[in-house]
Amino acid sequence: MNRISLIRCALLLALTSAVAQAASEATLQPGQAVNGQAMSAGSTVWHVGLKAGDLVRGRVDGDVSLRLLDPQGRPLRLLIDGQDQPRAFIFVADSPGAYGLRAEPLDGRPGAPFSLRLEQVLARAEQQQSPPRLASPALAELAGQLAQGGDTEAFWNARKAQGTPLVERLPGQPQQRLVTFLWRGAQHNVRMFGAPSGRHEALQRLGTSDVWYASFEVPASTRLSYQMAPDVPPSDDRRVILATTRRDPLNPATFADSSGDAWLSRSRLELPDAPPQPWVAERPGIARGTLERKRLASDELGNTRDVYLYRPAGWRPGAAGQALLVLFDAHAYTRQVPTPTLLDNLIADGLIPPTAAIIIANPSDLSRQQELPPNPRFARFMAEDLMPWARQHGLSAPAARTVIAGSSYGGLAASYLGLMHPELFGNVLSLSGSYWWAKDGEEPGWLTREYVKATPKPLRFYLQSGLFEGPTILDTNRHLRDVLRAKGYAVEAVEYPAGHDYLQWRGSLPCGLVSLIGRPGEASSQACAEYR
């Protein structure tokens, strides 16, 4: 080879080396895509200049792996394993520097073509959650006004005039409404009890304004009561939320407000399509029964409790055709749910026969938790102490016209007592029964499994649950419903857009009574048509 040829070869080698060096030191910018082939040696490394905390997203397409190199060129981690399906990658830079991205061939597939795209490099300061989309047109309009330097005064003045929560129609969904619950002026947080989600819902803050909100799409027939808890102290104990709960000050509709105390009462939401509750209010000019409070001691349980005895007007002990209601949780069913008034009105309307009631109090919160979930000792108290005692006071009826009823744990207890003593209680009225309950160490749904195993009893059922109660209540009530029907029981099961709520139960209790012991006829069949 002559001297000119040698010079040409040297120049070609130098040019090839320079090209290879340039390729091996290529840089990649956000939004840029490159193509290549994965070689066993001399693979190209694309460099990305990063700051500490930068979030990097990208994608590789092709039968290759992708390795991340640290700023010193040392292998840091495998971002993409070419043997797996995922092709998108994401990582965070621990320190500043030029990180490397190197495509590596798979075994048996050298030279496979690939494409690499750097989709995003997001600085730490930009890594914050996007503000939630404002479903409420009224809030979206307010947000626009705030962005232009406006304030919230006109918005709150409108809320004072119209009341809260904010209710808006949904385009193309005539059976639904958008309901936005609001709070003004909290500093740190706001939680809501009784939300349609079934959770202790956290409200969002509208920017840095004094508006806190939570929006829900709900049926136009929704009924619920709720409380708000502003500036809840930080704690792992969810009961701490109760430290600040109160009714909504801009909602004039209240519930359980006999004390007039904003911290004890609740706010009420009843959308226009909610079924009526025509038996709740006292009516002038009708015959009214009497309510007597007595004390009953139990050697079996080792405690003493209040028992309320309601006798309707004209009640005659032992007379034919009369009925009896046995009901748990007297603290609620003599106050939030005015059971004597409900019975007065149902009887006056001719929907049920003359019906007396035994309304049983709990000696304490602890005793309620021990007695109402399936408890053989409590069942013996009911069968051997309470019912004979009530009979001595002139309150009794055949099992076929006796209803055992309750809500939550009380609904669970009613179904258990029906199973254990159908000779006393021929009708079970359960409102949001806690059928998730199980004995320690067992799966949820103990009582439902007991009904599966037991020979069918002469029982009829009315089961009610709320669509806002979540799977713990709603699904377990549906499971019991299906089991009972499969076993041949007569069951009416209804579900409402409501929560675990006495506001709903004061409408469900009378409809359950009409279903189980109502007098035959068109009036009775139509009385609760909207509740079915």
PDB file of C-alpha atoms in Angstrom, residues 169-174:
ATOM      1  CA  ARG A 169     -79.339  19.117  37.022  1.00  0.00           C
ATOM      2  CA  LEU A 170     -77.241  16.814  34.863  1.00  0.00           C
ATOM      3  CA  PRO A 171     -77.659  17.184  31.089  1.00  0.00           C
ATOM      4  CA  GLY A 172     -79.345  14.141  29.595  1.00  0.00           C
ATOM      5  CA  GLN A 173     -79.883  12.477  32.997  1.00  0.00           C
ATOM      6  CA  PRO A 174     -83.337  13.500  34.253  1.00  0.00           C
TER       7      PRO A 174
END
